[in-house]
Coordinates of C-alpha atoms in Angstrom, one line a residue:
X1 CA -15.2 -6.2 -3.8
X2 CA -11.3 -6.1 -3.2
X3 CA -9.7 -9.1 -4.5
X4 CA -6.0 -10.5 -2.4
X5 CA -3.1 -9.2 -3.9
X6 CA 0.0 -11.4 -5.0
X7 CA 3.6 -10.6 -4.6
X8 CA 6.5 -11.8 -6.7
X9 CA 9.2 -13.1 -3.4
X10 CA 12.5 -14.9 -3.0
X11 CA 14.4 -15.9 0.7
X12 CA 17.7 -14.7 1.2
X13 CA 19.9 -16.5 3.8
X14 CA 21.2 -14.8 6.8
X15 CA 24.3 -14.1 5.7
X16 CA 23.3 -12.3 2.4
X17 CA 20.8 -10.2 4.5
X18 CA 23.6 -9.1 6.7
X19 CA 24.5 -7.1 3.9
X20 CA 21.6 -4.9 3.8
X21 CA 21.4 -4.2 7.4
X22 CA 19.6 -0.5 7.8
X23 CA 21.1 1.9 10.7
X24 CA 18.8 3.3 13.4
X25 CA 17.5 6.5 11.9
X26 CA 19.2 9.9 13.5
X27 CA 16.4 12.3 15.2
X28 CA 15.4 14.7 12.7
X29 CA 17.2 17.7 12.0
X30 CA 15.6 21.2 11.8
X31 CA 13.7 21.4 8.4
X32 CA 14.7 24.3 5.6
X33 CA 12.3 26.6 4.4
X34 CA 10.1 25.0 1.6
X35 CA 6.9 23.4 0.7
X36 CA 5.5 20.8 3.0
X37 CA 2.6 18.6 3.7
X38 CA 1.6 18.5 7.7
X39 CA 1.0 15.1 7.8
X40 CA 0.0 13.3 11.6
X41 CA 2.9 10.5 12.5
X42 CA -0.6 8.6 14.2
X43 CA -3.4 8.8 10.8
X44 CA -0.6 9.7 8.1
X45 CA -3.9 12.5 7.2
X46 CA -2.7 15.9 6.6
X47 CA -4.0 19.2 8.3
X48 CA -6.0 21.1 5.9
X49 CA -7.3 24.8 5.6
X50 CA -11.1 24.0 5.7
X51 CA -12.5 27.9 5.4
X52 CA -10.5 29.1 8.6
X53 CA -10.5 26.0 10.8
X54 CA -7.7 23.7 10.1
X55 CA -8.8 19.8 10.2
X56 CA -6.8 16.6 9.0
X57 CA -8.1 15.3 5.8
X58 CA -7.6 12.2 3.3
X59 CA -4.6 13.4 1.6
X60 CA -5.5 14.9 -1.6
X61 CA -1.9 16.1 -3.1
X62 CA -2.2 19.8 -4.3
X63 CA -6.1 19.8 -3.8
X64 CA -7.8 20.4 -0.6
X65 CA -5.7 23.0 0.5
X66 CA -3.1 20.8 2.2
X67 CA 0.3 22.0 1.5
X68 CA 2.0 24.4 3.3
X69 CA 5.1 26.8 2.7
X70 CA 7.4 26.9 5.9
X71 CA 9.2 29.8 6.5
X72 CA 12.5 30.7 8.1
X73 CA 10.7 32.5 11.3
X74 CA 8.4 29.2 11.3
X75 CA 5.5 30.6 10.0
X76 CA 3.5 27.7 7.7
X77 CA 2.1 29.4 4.5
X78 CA -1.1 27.7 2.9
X79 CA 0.1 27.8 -0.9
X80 CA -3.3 28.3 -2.0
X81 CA -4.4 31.2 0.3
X82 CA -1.3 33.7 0.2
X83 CA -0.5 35.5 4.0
X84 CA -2.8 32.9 5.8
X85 CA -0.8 30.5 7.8
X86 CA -1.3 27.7 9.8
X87 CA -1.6 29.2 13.5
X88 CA -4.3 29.0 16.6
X89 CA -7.1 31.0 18.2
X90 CA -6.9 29.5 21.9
X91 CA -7.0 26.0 22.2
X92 CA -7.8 25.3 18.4
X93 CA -5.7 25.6 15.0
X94 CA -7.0 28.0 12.6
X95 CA -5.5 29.5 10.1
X96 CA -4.6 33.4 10.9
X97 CA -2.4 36.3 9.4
X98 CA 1.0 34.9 9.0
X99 CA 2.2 38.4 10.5
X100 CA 0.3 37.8 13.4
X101 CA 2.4 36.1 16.6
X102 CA -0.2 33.4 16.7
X103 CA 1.1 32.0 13.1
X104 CA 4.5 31.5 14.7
X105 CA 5.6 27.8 15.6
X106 CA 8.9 26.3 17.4
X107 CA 9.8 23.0 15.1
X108 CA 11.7 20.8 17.2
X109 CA 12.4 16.9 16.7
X110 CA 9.9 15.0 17.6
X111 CA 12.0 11.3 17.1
X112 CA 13.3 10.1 13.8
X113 CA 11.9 12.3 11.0
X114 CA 9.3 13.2 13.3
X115 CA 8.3 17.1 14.7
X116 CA 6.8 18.9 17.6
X117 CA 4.6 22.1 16.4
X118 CA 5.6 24.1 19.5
X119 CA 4.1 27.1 20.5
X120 CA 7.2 29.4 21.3
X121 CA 8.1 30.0 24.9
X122 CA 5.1 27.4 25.8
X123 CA 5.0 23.7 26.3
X124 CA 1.6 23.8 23.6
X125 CA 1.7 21.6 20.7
X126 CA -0.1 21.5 17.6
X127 CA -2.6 18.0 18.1
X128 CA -4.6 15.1 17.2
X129 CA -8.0 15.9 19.5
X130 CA -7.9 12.8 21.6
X131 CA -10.7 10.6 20.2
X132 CA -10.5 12.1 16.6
X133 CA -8.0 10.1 15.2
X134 CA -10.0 7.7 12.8
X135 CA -8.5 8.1 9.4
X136 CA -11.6 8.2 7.3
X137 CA -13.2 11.5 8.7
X138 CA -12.0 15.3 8.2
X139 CA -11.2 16.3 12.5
X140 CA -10.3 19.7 13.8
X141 CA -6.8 20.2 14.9
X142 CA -6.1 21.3 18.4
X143 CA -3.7 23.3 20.5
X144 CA -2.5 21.9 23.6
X145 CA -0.1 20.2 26.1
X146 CA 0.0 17.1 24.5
X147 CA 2.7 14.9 24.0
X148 CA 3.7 11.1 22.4
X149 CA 2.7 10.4 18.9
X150 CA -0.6 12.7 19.1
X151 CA 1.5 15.7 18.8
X152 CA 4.0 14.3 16.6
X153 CA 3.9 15.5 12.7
X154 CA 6.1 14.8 9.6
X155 CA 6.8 17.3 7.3
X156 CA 6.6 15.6 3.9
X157 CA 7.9 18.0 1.0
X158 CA 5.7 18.7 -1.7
X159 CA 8.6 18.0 -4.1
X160 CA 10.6 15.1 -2.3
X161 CA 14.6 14.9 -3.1
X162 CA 14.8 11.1 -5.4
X163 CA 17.8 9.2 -6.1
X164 CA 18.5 7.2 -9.0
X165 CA 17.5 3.3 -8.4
X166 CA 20.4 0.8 -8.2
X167 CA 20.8 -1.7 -11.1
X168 CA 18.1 -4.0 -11.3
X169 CA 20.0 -6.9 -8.7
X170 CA 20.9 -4.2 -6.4
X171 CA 17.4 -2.9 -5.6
X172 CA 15.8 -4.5 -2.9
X173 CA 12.5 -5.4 -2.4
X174 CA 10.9 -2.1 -1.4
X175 CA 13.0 0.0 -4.1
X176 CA 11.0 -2.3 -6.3
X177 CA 7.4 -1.7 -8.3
X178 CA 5.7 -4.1 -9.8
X179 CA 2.2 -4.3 -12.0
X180 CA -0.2 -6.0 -10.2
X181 CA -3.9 -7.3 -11.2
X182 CA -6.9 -6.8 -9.2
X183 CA -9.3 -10.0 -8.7
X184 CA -6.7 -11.2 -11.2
X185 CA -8.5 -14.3 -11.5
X186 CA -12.1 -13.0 -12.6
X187 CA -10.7 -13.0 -16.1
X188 CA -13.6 -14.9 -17.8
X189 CA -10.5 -17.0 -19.6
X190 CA -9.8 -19.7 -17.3
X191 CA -13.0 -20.5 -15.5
X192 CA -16.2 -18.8 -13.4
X193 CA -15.8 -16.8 -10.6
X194 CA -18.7 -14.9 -10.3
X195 CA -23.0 -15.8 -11.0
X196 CA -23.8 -15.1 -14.2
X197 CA -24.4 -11.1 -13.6
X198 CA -21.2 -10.3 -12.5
X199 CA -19.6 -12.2 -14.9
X200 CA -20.4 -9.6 -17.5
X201 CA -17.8 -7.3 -15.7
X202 CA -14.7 -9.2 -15.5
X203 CA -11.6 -7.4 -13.7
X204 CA -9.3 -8.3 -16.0
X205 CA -9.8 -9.8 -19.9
X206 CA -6.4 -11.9 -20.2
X207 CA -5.6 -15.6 -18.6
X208 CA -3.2 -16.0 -15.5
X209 CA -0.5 -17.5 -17.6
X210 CA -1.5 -14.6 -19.9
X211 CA -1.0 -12.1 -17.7
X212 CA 2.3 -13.5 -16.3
X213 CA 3.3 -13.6 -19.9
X214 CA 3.0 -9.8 -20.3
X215 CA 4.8 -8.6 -16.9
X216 CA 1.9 -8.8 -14.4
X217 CA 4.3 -9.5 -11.0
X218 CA 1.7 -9.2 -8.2
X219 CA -2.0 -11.5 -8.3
X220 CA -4.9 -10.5 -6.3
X221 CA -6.7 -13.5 -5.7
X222 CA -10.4 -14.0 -3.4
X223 CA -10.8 -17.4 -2.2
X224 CA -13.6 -19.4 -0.3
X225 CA -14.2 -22.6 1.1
X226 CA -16.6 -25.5 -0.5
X227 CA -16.0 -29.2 -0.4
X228 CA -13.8 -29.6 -2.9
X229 CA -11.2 -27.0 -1.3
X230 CA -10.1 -23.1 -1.8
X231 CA -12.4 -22.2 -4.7
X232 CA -11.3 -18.4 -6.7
X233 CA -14.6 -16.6 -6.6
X234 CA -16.2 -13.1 -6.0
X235 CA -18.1 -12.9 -3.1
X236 CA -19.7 -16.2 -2.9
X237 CA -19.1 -19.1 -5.0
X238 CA -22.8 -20.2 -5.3
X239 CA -23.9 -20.5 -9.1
X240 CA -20.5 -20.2 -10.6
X241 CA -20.1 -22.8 -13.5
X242 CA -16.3 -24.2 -14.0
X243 CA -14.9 -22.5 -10.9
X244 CA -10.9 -23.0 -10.6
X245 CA -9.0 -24.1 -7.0
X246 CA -6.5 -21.7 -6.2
X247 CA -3.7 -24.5 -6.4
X248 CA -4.6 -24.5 -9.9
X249 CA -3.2 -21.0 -10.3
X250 CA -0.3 -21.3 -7.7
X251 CA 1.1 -24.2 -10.2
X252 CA 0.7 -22.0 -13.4
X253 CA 2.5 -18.9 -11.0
X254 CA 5.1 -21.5 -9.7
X255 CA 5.6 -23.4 -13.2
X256 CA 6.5 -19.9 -14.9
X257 CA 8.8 -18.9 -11.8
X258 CA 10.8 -22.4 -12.8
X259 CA 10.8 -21.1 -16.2
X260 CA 11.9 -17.8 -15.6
X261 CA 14.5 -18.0 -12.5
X262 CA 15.1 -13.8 -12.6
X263 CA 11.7 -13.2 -11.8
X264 CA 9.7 -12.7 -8.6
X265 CA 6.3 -12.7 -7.8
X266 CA 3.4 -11.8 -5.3
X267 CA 0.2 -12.9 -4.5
X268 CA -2.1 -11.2 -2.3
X269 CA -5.1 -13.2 -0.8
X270 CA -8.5 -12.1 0.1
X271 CA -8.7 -15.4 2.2
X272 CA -12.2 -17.2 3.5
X273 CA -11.2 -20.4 4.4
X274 CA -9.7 -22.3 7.1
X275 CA -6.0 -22.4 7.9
X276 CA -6.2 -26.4 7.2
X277 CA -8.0 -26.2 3.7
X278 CA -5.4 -23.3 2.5
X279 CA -2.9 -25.5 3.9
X280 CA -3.8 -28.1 1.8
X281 CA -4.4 -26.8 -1.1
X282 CA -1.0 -25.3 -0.9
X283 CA 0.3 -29.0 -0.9
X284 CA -1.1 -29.8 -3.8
X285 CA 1.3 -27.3 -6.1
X286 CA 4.2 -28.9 -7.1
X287 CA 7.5 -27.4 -6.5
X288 CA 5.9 -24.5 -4.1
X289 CA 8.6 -25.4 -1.4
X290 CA 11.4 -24.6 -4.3
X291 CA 9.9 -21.0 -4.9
X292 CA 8.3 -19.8 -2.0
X293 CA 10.0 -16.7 0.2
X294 CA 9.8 -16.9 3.7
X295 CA 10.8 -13.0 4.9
X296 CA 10.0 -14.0 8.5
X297 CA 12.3 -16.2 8.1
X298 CA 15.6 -14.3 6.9
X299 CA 15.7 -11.1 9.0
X300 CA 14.0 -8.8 7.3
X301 CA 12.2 -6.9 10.2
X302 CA 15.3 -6.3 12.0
X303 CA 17.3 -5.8 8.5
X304 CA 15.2 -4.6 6.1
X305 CA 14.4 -6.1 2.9
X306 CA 16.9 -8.1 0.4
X307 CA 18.1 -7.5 -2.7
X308 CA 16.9 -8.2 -6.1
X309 CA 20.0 -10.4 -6.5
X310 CA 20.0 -12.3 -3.5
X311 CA 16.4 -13.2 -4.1
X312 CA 17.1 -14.4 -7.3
X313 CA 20.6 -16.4 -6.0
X314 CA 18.5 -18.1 -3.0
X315 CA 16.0 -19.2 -5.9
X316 CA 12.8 -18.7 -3.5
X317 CA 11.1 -15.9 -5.5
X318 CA 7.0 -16.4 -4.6
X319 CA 5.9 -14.5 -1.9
X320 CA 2.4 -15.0 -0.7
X321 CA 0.0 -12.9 2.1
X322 CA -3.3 -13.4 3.4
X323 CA -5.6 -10.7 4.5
X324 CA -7.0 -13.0 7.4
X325 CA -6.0 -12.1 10.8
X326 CA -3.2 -14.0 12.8
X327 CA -5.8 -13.3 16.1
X328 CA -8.1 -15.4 14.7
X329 CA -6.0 -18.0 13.4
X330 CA -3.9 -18.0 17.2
X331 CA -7.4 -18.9 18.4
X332 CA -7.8 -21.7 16.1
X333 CA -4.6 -23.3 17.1
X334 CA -3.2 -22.8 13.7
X335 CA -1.4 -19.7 11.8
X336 CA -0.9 -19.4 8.5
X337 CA 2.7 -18.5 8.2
X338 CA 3.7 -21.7 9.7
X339 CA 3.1 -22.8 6.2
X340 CA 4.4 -20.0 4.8
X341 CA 1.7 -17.6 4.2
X342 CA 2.8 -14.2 5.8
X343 CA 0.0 -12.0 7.1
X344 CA -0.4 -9.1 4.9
X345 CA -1.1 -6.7 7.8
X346 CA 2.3 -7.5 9.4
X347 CA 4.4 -6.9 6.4
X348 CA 2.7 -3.9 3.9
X349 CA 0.2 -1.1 4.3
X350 CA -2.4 -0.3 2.1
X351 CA -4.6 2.5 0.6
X352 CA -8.2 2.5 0.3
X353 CA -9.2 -0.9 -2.2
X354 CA -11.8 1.7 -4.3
X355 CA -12.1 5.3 -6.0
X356 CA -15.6 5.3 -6.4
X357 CA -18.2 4.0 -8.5
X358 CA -17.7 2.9 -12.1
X359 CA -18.8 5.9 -13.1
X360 CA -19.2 9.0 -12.2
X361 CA -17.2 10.9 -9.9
X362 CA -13.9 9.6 -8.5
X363 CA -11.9 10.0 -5.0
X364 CA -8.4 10.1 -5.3
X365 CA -7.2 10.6 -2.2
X366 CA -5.5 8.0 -0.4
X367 CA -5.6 6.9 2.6
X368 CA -5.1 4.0 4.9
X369 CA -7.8 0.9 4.3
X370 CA -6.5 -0.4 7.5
X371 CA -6.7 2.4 10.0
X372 CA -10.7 2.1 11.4
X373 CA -10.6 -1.6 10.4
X374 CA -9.6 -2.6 14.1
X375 CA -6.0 -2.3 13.1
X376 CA -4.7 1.3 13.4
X377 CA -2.0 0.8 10.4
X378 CA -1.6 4.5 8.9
X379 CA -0.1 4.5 5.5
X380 CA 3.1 6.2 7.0
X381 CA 3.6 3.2 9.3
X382 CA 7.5 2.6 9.3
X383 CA 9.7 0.6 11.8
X384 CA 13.7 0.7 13.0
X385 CA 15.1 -0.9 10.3
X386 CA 12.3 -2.0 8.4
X387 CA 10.0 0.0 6.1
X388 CA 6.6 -2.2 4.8
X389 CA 5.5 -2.9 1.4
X390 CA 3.2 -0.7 0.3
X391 CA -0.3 -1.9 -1.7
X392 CA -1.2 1.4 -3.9
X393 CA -5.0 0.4 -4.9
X394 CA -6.3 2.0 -8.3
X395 CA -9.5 0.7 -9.2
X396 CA -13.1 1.2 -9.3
X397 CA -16.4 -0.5 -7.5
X398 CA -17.5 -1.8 -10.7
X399 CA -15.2 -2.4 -14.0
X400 CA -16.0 -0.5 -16.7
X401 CA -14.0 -0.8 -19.6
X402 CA -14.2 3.3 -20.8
X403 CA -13.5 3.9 -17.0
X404 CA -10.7 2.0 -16.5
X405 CA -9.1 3.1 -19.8
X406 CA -8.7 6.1 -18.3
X407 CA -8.4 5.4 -14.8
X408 CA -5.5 3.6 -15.8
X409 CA -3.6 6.4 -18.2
X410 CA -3.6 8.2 -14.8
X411 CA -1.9 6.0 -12.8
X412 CA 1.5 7.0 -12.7
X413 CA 0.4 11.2 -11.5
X414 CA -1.9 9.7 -9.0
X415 CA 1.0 7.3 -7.4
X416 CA 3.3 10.5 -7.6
X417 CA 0.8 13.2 -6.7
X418 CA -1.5 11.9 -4.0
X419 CA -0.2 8.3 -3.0
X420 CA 3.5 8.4 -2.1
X421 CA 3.7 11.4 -0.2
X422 CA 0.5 10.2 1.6
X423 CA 2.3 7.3 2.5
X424 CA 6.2 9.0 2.1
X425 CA 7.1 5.7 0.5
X426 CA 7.0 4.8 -3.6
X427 CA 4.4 2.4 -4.1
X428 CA 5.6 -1.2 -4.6
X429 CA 2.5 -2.8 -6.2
X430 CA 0.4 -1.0 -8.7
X431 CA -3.0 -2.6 -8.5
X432 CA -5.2 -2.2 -11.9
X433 CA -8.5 -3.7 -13.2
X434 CA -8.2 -4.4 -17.0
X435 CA -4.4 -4.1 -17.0
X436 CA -4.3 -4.3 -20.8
X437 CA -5.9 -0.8 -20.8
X438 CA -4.5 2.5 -20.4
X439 CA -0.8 1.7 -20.3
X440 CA -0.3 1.2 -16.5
X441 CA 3.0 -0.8 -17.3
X442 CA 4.5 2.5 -18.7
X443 CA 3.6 3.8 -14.9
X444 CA 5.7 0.5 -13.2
X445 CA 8.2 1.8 -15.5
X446 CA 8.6 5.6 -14.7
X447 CA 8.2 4.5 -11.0
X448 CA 11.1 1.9 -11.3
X449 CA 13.4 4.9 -12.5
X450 CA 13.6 6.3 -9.2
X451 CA 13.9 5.8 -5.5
X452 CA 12.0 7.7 -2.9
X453 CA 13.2 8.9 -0.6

């Protein structure tokens, strides 16, 4: 029930992006005493006191019993059970007496940011069990000789150092947050996207050119295949009365980029159709070529990401990914980002699209939705010089207005407490149902006052 997502993008010659050119990280240096999460460099899940054993979990922020106080003598303090520390009992982690010698770890680099959990005078490392990595299931820790990525942790502080953001055309692309709409196009204004039923539970209440209107930068939009082209539906776009064609909605996004040459937007693409039908449909919105940012084009995995500025000076300022995989397409004979649609998978990473039910209880823990999907994309997934985008989901199985209210009030503490350390990057798209609920622009706000790290 996850709808594409759409980014706000610009392409940046070669010669500006020389300017933003990122050094190779150093190897990390020893870490100072303070308040950490244990967090796997292959899952991005954190290892968690689970009544003595100690297992990697979702990350939860300051529930679940996942932070943990490093001391000077190496010791790892859980800060919710005082004088129990993060240790071993043979070949397994456990938590023990922080007096006792088996509490006591060696912290060593481990690569860029990265750590070995040593056990002193040994060559046994804290671990991922081989064949326990999936990132949706708690997995007991081990104790062992292993080596590589397996054994490699970051320690992510509970209370990360920030840094005031640049001015707005100095920022680049990642320093950026922007307010995006979930299944932005099931809005019940401009046409059906759903049967009947489902059309009594819209995502969102307000238009496209609505929602541009009142700072929505990033448009998650399904689309499937019929006859007459790529149709914006939910699911299936059988008994939907006055459907709209996705170039119908490119054209109002590309009309208000004309209109509005400092701004920069995203669209995100739950995408069901052939690479020749999305192609077309693409021609058929006038001026797209003008607008449309080409990253794979301008350096930005070997440079990182451009500037606010030199987006806005190269004019291209639409940036557009599908969900569908380039594997597929390769097969086909055709790939979508020869046309200019970038594969999302390549360029962001993404927490889990839902937090539960409408109503009821909620799961705020976030996690990678990519990591057991055939993929193996943790949250924490960083390159040399080039740090992804990163999708922050906030939404619910089913919309319901009371639910979303207040879902949505709670979006800024649930980006700063659970998602960015999980994924030791600031969110760059907010994704909301009913964005015109709840204040969630006050939370694109609060995050745009900072950068992290």
């Amino acid at each position: 029930m996850r709808t594409p997502h759409a980014l706000l993008a610009t392409t940046v010659t070669a010669a500006a992006l020389a300017a933003t050119v990122v050094a190779p990280a150093p190897a990390a240096a020893a870490p100072s005493p303070g308040a950490y999460y244990v967090q796997s460099a292959t899952t991005g899940l954190n290892a968690a006191d689970a009544s003595g054993a100690v297992e990697q979990h979702r990350p939860r922020g300051d529930e679940d019993r996942q932070r943990w106080n490093l001391g000077a003598d190496g010791t790892l303090e859980n800060t919710d059970s005082p004088g129990a520390c993060l240790g071993r009992a043979g070949d397994q982690a456990r938590t023990v007496a922080c007096a006792s010698p088996e509490a006591r770890w060696e912290i060593t680099s481990a690569g860029p940011d990265r750590f070995a959990l040593t056990v002193p005078g040994t060559d046994r490392r804290l671990t991922v069990a081989p064949g326990s990595s999936g990132a949706g299931r708690p997995a007991p820790l081990a104790v062992g000789s292993g080596t590589g990525d397996l054994a490699a942790w970051y320690l992510t502080p509970v209370d990360p150092v920030t840094r005031p953001v640049p001015p707005q055309d100095r920022r680049t692309l990642d320093q950026v947050t922007f307010l995006t709409a979930h299944n932005a196009y099931a809005n019940g204004v401009d046409g059906g996207f759903a049967p009947p039923f489902v059309d009594l539970f819209p995502n969102q209440r307000r238009g496209i050119e609505r929602q541009l209107a009142d700072g929505v930068r990033g448009f998650m939009l399904d689309i499937h295949q019929t006859p007459d082209g790529a149709i914006l539906c939910h699911n299936s776009c059988t008994l939907v009365s006055r459907p709209v064609a996705l170039w119908v909605d490119l054209q109002r996004i590309v009309d208000f980029l004309r209109a509005h040459p400092d701004q920069f937007v995203t669209v995100f693409l739950e995408d069901y159709v052939d690479p020749g039908v999305l192609r077309a449909e693409l021609a058929r919105v006038q001026g797209l070529s003008d607008v449309l940012y080409r990253p794979d084009r301008t350096g930005v995995r070997e440079n990182g990401w451009p500037t606010m500025g030199q987006l806005t000076a190269a004019g291209h300022r639409l940036l557009i990914f599908t969900d569908h995989g380039r594997a597929a397409d390769q097969a086909a004979g055709t790939t979508r980002d020869a046309f200019g649609v970038m594969y999302q998978r390549e360029w962001t990473v993404e927490n889990h699209w839902s937090m539960g039910p409408g109503v009821g209880a909620s799961d705020w823990s976030c996690y990678s939705r990519w990591y057991d999907a055939g993929a193996g994309i943790p949250l924490t997934r960083t390159e040399p010089g080039f740090r992804p985008l990163f999708v922050m989901n906030h939404f619910r199985d089913t919309t319901i207005t009371s639910t979303a209210g207040t879902d949505n009030s709670k979006l800024a503490d649930r980006a700063r407490r659970f998602c960015q350390p999980a994924a030791r990057k600031k969110p760059n798209y907010l994704a909301v149902d009913r964005y015109d609920l709840g204040d969630p622009a006050a939370a694109v706000t609060a995050l745009n006052t900072y950068a992290y790290p």
